Amino acid sequence: MKAFFEGIQTLFVDFLFKPLDFLRSLELSNWWLANIVSWALVLICFKYIIFWCKELKSHKDNNEENQDTTAHSFLK
């Protein structure tokens, strides 16, 4: 059983985390490039927030949104 968990450790430490180790070592020379994963996640979240706001506006413009306080059964 110990060999199984050591195999998982080897997989992650020696193979899957190598790109992140490279980004960590890059931080001293180029901060922007070292944080590229964080910036990518920020941009993805920003895109979906804009998408969600557009969808909410389109439902509100079509009067499809139920703003009644009893819209949910637990609020009756």
Short mmCIF file of C-alpha atoms in Angstrom, two decimals:
data_model
loop_
_atom_site.label_atom_id
_atom_site.label_comp_id
_atom_site.label_asym_id
_atom_site.label_seq_id
_atom_site.Cartn_x
_atom_site.Cartn_y
_atom_site.Cartn_z
CA MET A 1 0.00 0.00 0.00
CA LYS A 2 2.91 2.34 0.73
CA ALA A 3 4.21 1.90 -2.82
CA PHE A 4 0.82 2.97 -4.20
CA PHE A 5 0.93 6.29 -2.37
CA GLU A 6 4.59 6.79 -3.26
CA GLY A 7 3.60 6.23 -6.89
CA ILE A 8 0.95 8.95 -6.60
CA GLN A 9 3.56 11.24 -5.01
CA THR A 10 6.01 10.57 -7.83
CA LEU A 11 3.34 11.24 -10.45
CA PHE A 12 2.44 14.63 -9.03
CA VAL A 13 5.83 15.86 -7.79
CA ASP A 14 8.00 14.61 -10.65
CA PHE A 15 5.62 15.07 -13.59
CA LEU A 16 2.43 17.07 -13.09
CA PHE A 17 3.87 19.90 -10.96
CA LYS A 18 6.99 20.50 -13.11
CA PRO A 19 5.36 23.36 -15.08
CA LEU A 20 4.36 25.04 -11.82
CA ASP A 21 7.90 24.65 -10.48
CA PHE A 22 9.14 26.38 -13.62
CA LEU A 23 6.68 29.25 -13.09
CA ARG A 24 7.77 29.54 -9.46
CA SER A 25 11.43 29.81 -10.44
CA LEU A 26 10.51 32.39 -13.08
CA GLU A 27 8.99 34.74 -10.51
CA LEU A 28 12.25 36.53 -9.71
CA SER A 29 12.84 37.52 -13.31
CA ASN A 30 9.31 38.13 -14.66
CA TRP A 31 6.41 38.47 -12.23
CA TRP A 32 3.74 38.80 -14.94
CA LEU A 33 4.72 35.58 -16.70
CA ALA A 34 5.07 33.71 -13.41
CA ASN A 35 1.45 34.54 -12.56
CA ILE A 36 0.02 33.61 -15.96
CA VAL A 37 -2.17 30.86 -14.49
CA SER A 38 -3.77 33.33 -12.08
CA TRP A 39 -4.32 35.88 -14.84
CA ALA A 40 -5.91 33.23 -17.06
CA LEU A 41 -8.33 32.27 -14.28
CA VAL A 42 -9.19 35.93 -13.66
CA LEU A 43 -9.94 36.44 -17.36
CA ILE A 44 -12.09 33.30 -17.53
CA CYS A 45 -14.10 34.38 -14.47
CA PHE A 46 -14.49 37.90 -15.87
CA LYS A 47 -15.81 36.47 -19.16
CA TYR A 48 -18.44 34.36 -17.42
CA ILE A 49 -19.51 37.17 -15.10
CA ILE A 50 -20.17 39.35 -18.15
CA PHE A 51 -22.04 36.46 -19.82
CA TRP A 52 -24.16 35.91 -16.71
CA CYS A 53 -25.03 39.62 -16.43
CA LYS A 54 -26.09 39.71 -20.10
CA GLU A 55 -28.31 36.66 -19.56
CA LEU A 56 -29.92 38.23 -16.49
CA LYS A 57 -30.59 41.43 -18.44
CA SER A 58 -32.13 39.54 -21.36
CA HIS A 59 -34.47 37.65 -19.01
CA LYS A 60 -35.43 40.87 -17.28
CA ASP A 61 -36.09 42.62 -20.61
CA ASN A 62 -38.37 39.74 -21.71
CA ASN A 63 -40.26 39.79 -18.37
CA GLU A 64 -39.29 36.16 -17.77
CA GLU A 65 -37.85 36.89 -14.35
CA ASN A 66 -40.13 36.15 -11.41
CA GLN A 67 -39.35 38.75 -8.76
CA ASP A 68 -42.23 37.81 -6.52
CA THR A 69 -41.15 37.14 -2.94
CA THR A 70 -43.01 33.80 -3.03
CA ALA A 71 -41.10 32.58 -6.09
CA HIS A 72 -39.54 29.89 -3.90
CA SER A 73 -41.58 27.50 -1.87
CA PHE A 74 -39.55 28.08 1.30
CA LEU A 75 -40.38 31.82 1.29
CA LYS A 76 -44.17 31.40 1.62
#
